[in-house]
Structures are given as structure tokens and as C-alpha cells.
CSV table of C-alpha atoms in Angstrom, one decimal:
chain,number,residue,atom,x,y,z
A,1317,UNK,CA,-12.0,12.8,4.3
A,1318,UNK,CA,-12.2,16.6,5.5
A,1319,UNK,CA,-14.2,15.1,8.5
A,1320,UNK,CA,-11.9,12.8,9.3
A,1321,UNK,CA,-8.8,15.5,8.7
A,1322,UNK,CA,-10.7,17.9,10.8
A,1323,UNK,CA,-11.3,15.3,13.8
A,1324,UNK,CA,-7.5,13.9,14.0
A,1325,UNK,CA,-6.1,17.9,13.8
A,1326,UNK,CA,-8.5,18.3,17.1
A,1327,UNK,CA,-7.2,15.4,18.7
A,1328,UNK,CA,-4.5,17.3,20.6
A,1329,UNK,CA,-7.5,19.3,23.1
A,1330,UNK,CA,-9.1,16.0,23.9
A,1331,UNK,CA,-12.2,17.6,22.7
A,1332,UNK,CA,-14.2,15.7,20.3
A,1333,UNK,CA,-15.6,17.1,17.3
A,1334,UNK,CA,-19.2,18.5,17.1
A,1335,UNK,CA,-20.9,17.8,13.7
A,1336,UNK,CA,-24.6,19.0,14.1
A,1337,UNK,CA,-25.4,18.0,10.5
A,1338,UNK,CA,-24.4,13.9,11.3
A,1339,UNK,CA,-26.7,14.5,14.8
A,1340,UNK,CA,-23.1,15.3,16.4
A,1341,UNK,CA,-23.4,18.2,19.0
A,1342,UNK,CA,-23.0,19.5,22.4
A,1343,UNK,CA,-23.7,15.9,24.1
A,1344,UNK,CA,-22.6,13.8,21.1
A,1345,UNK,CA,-18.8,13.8,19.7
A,1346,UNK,CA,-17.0,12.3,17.1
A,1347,UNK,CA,-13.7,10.7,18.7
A,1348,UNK,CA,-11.9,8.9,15.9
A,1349,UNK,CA,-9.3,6.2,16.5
A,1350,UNK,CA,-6.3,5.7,16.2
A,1351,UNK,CA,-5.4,9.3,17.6
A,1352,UNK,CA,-2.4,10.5,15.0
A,1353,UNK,CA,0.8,10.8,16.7
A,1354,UNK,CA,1.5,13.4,14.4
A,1355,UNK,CA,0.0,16.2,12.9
A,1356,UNK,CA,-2.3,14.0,10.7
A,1357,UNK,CA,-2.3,10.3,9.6
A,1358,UNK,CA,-1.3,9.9,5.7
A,1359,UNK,CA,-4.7,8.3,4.1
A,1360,UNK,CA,-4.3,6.3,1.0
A,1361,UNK,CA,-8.0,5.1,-1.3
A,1362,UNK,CA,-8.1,2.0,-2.2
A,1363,UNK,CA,-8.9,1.3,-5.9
A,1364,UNK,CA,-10.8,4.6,-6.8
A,1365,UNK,CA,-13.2,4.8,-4.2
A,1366,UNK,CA,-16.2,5.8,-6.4
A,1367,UNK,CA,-14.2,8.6,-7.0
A,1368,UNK,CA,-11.8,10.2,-10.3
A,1369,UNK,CA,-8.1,9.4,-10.4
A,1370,UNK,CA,-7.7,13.7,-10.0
A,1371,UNK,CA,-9.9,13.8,-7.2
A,1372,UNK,CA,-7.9,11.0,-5.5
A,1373,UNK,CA,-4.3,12.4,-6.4
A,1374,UNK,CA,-5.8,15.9,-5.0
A,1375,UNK,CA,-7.4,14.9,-1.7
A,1376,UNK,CA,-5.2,11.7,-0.9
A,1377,UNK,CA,-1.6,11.4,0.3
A,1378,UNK,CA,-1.4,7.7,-1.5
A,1379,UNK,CA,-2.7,5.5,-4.2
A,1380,UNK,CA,-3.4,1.9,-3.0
A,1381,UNK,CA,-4.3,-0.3,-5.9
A,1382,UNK,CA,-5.6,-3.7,-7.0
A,1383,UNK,CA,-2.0,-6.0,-8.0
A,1384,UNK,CA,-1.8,-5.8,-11.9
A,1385,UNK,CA,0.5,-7.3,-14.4
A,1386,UNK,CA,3.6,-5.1,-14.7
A,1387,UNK,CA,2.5,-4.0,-18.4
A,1388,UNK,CA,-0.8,-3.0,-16.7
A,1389,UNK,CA,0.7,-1.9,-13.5
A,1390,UNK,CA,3.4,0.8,-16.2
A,1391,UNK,CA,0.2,2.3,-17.2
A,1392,UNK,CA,-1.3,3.1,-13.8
A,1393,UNK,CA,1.7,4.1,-12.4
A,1394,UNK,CA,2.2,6.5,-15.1
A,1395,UNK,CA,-1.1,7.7,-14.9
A,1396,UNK,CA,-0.3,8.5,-11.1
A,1397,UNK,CA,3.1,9.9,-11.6
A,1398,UNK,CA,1.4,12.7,-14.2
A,1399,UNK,CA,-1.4,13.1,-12.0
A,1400,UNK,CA,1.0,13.9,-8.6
A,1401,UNK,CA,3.7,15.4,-10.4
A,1402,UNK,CA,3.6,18.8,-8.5
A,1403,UNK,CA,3.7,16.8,-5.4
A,1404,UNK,CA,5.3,13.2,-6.0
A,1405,UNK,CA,2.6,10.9,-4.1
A,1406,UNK,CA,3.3,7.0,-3.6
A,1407,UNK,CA,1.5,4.3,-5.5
A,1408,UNK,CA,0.9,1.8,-3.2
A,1409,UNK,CA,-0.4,-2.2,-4.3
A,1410,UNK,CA,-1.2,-5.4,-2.3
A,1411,UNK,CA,0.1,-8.9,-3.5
A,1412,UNK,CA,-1.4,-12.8,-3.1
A,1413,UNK,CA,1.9,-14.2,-2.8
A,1414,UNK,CA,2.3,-18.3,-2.7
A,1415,UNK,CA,6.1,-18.6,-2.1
A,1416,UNK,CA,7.4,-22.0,-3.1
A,1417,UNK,CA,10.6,-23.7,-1.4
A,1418,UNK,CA,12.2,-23.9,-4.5
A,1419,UNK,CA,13.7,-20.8,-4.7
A,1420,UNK,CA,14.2,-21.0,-8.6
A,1421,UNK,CA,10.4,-21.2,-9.3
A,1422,UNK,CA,9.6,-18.9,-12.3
A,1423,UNK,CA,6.9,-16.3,-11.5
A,1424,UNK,CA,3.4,-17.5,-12.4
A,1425,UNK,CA,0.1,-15.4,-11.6
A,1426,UNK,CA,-2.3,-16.1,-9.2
A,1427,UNK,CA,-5.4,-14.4,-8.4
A,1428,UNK,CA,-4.1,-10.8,-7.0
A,1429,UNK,CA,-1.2,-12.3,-7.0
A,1430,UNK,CA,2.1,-14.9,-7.7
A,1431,UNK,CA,3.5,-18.1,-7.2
A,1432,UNK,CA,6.7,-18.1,-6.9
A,1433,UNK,CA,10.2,-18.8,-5.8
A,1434,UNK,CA,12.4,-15.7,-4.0
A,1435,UNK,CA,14.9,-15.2,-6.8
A,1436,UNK,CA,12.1,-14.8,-9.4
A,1437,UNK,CA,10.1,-12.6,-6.7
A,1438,UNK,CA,13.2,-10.4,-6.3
A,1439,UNK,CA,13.3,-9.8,-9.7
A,1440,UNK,CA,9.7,-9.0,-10.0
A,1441,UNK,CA,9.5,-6.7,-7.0
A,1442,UNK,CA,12.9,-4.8,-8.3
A,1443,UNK,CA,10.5,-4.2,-12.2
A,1444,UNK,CA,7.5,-2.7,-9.6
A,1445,UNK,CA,10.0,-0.1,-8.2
A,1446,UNK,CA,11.5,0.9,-11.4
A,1447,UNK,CA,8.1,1.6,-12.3
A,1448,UNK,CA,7.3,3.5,-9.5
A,1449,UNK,CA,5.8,1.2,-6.8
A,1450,UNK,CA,6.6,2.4,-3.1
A,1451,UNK,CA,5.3,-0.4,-1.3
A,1452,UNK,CA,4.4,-3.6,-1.7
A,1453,UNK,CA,2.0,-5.7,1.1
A,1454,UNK,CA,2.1,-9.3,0.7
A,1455,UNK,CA,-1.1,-11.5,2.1
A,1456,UNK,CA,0.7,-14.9,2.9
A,1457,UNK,CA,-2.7,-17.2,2.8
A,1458,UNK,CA,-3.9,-19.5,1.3
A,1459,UNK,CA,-0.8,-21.3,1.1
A,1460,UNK,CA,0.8,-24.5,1.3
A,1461,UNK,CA,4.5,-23.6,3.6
A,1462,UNK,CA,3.8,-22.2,7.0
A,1463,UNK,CA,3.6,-18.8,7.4
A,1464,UNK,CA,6.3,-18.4,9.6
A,1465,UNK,CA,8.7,-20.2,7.5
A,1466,UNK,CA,7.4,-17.7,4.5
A,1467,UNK,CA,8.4,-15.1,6.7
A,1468,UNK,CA,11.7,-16.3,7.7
A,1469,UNK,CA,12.6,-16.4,3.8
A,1470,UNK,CA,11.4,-13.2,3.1
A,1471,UNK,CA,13.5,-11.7,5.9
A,1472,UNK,CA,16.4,-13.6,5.2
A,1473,UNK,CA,16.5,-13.6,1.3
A,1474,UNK,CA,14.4,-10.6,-0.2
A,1475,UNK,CA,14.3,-7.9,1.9
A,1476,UNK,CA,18.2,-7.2,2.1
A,1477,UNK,CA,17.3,-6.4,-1.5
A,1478,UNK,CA,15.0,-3.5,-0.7
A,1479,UNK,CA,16.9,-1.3,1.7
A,1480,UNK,CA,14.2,1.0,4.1
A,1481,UNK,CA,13.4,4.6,1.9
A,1482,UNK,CA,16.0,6.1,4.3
A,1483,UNK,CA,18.9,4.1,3.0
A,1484,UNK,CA,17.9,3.5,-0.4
A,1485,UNK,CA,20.2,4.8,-2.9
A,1486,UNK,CA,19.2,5.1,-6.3
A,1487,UNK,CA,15.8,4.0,-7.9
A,1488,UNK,CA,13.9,0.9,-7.8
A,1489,UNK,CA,13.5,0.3,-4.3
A,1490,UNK,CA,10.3,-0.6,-3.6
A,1491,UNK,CA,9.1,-1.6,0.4
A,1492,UNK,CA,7.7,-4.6,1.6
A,1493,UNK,CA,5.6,-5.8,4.1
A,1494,UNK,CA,3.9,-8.8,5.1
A,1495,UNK,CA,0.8,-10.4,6.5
């Protein structure tokens, strides 16, 4: 991660970065893409990385983790909250998400993810942010609708729920994205 800090905060000279320990010098540079349009690129670890919950809420800007069961999902949250409390870091989590056409459907797990119907989904995304969940990625396959009609109800039904963080009010909002 310090490499890969170091090479993004040189990006600006167009001068790549010489690592003579990796066989990087004079003639060989390390160039890393995407080139930060800012002064860094936040980095979130996945799961832990091989690495210690401190180490990650030290050294990363985010927490991206496997989806859990929200009594499971309270605890690592928690965990994450007391471990970034100096500096409030988000919890980040991917989601399977089968989203039926009846939009009553009650919530039933799937591997890494649900099944289920938008007002059931609302409800379940609104009990992620109230426990602390910034963000929420949705992977749209396998599933039986069309992923563009998935998409269309997820723009026109859930995410009026879940305002962008710069007009949220309140707690519980939680983003959403999909793919």
C-alpha cells in the first residue's frame, strides 16, 4: 500500500517511480493506473487481506466486507466503528441480489446475498445503514428478470430512499450501486 501511495502522489511529474529493490530503476518504472485525479485514490481491503482488523482500520481509508446477516453484520460494524473511531472510516459490503417482480416478496438469503422483492429490500438496506453500512454494491447475476429491468426498479423504487451522502439528512442512509 505505501508503494502504491508513493507511486499515485508522483503521478503529477509524469515521472515514474524507481524501486531498485522490485528490479525498478533508472530504465524500469513503476507507472500505476488509473492516475488519481486527486491527491490519492481512497483504497478499501477486501475481507482482511491476510492482515488484522487494526492494521486494516490504520493503513486503509475503507472496510469492504463479505455480505453477512444483519446480527452478524451489527458485530462487524461495531468492531469497525471502535476500531476508526478517531477517524470515522466507511464499512463498505457487496450483495447477490435476486430481485423478484413481486415487490412484496419477503427477504430470503442467498449465497452472499437475497432474494427479494423492493419493499422488503428497502427495509433491509434502511437496518444496514442504521448499523453503519456506507455502501452497498449489488451483483445483479445469476438471475431470472433482465438486468435492465432490475435496474429500472432499483432506480425507480429504492434509491429515492437512499438520498447521495451530500443530501442525506439524518442516519441510516446507506449508498447503492449496481452491477
Amino acid at each position: 500500500m505505501e508503494i502504491l501511495r508513493a507511486a499515485w502522489a508522483r503521478h503529477t511529474d509524469g515521472a515514474g517511480m524507481e524501486l531498485p529493490e522490485l528490479g525498478l530503476g533508472a530504465d524500469r518504472h513503476l507507472d500505476v493506473l488509473p492516475k488519481p485525479t486527486g491527491p490519492s485514490v481512497p483504497l478499501a481491503i477486501a475481507g482482511h487481506a491476510q492482515q488484522s482488523a487494526d492494521w486494516i482500520s490504520q493503513n486503509a481509508d475503507a472496510s469492504l466486507n463479505y455480505p453477512r446477516p444483519l446480527g452478524a453484520l451489527r458485530l462487524k460494524t461495531r468492531e469497525w466503528q471502535e476500531l476508526t473511531a478517531g477517524t470515522p472510516k466507511p464499512y463498505l459490503t457487496p450483495m447477490q441480489l435476486d430481485l423478484t417482480g413481486d415487490p412484496s416478496t419477503a427477504a430470503s438469503p442467498i449465497r452472499l446475498g437475497l432474494r427479494t422483492g423492493h419493499r422488503a429490500l428497502i427495509d433491509h438496506l434502511r437496518a444496514m445503514g442504521e448499523l453503519g453500512v456506507a455502501h452497498v454494491s449489488f451483483n445483479l447475476r445469476p438471475g431470472d428478470r433482465p438486468v435492465e429491468e432490475v435496474l429500472h426498479e432499483l432506480a425507480e423504487t429504492v434509491l429515492p430512499h437512499f438520498p447521495s451522502p451530500s443530501t442525506a439528512t439524518g442516519t441510516g442512509a446507506v449508498g447503492v450501486a449496481a452491477s
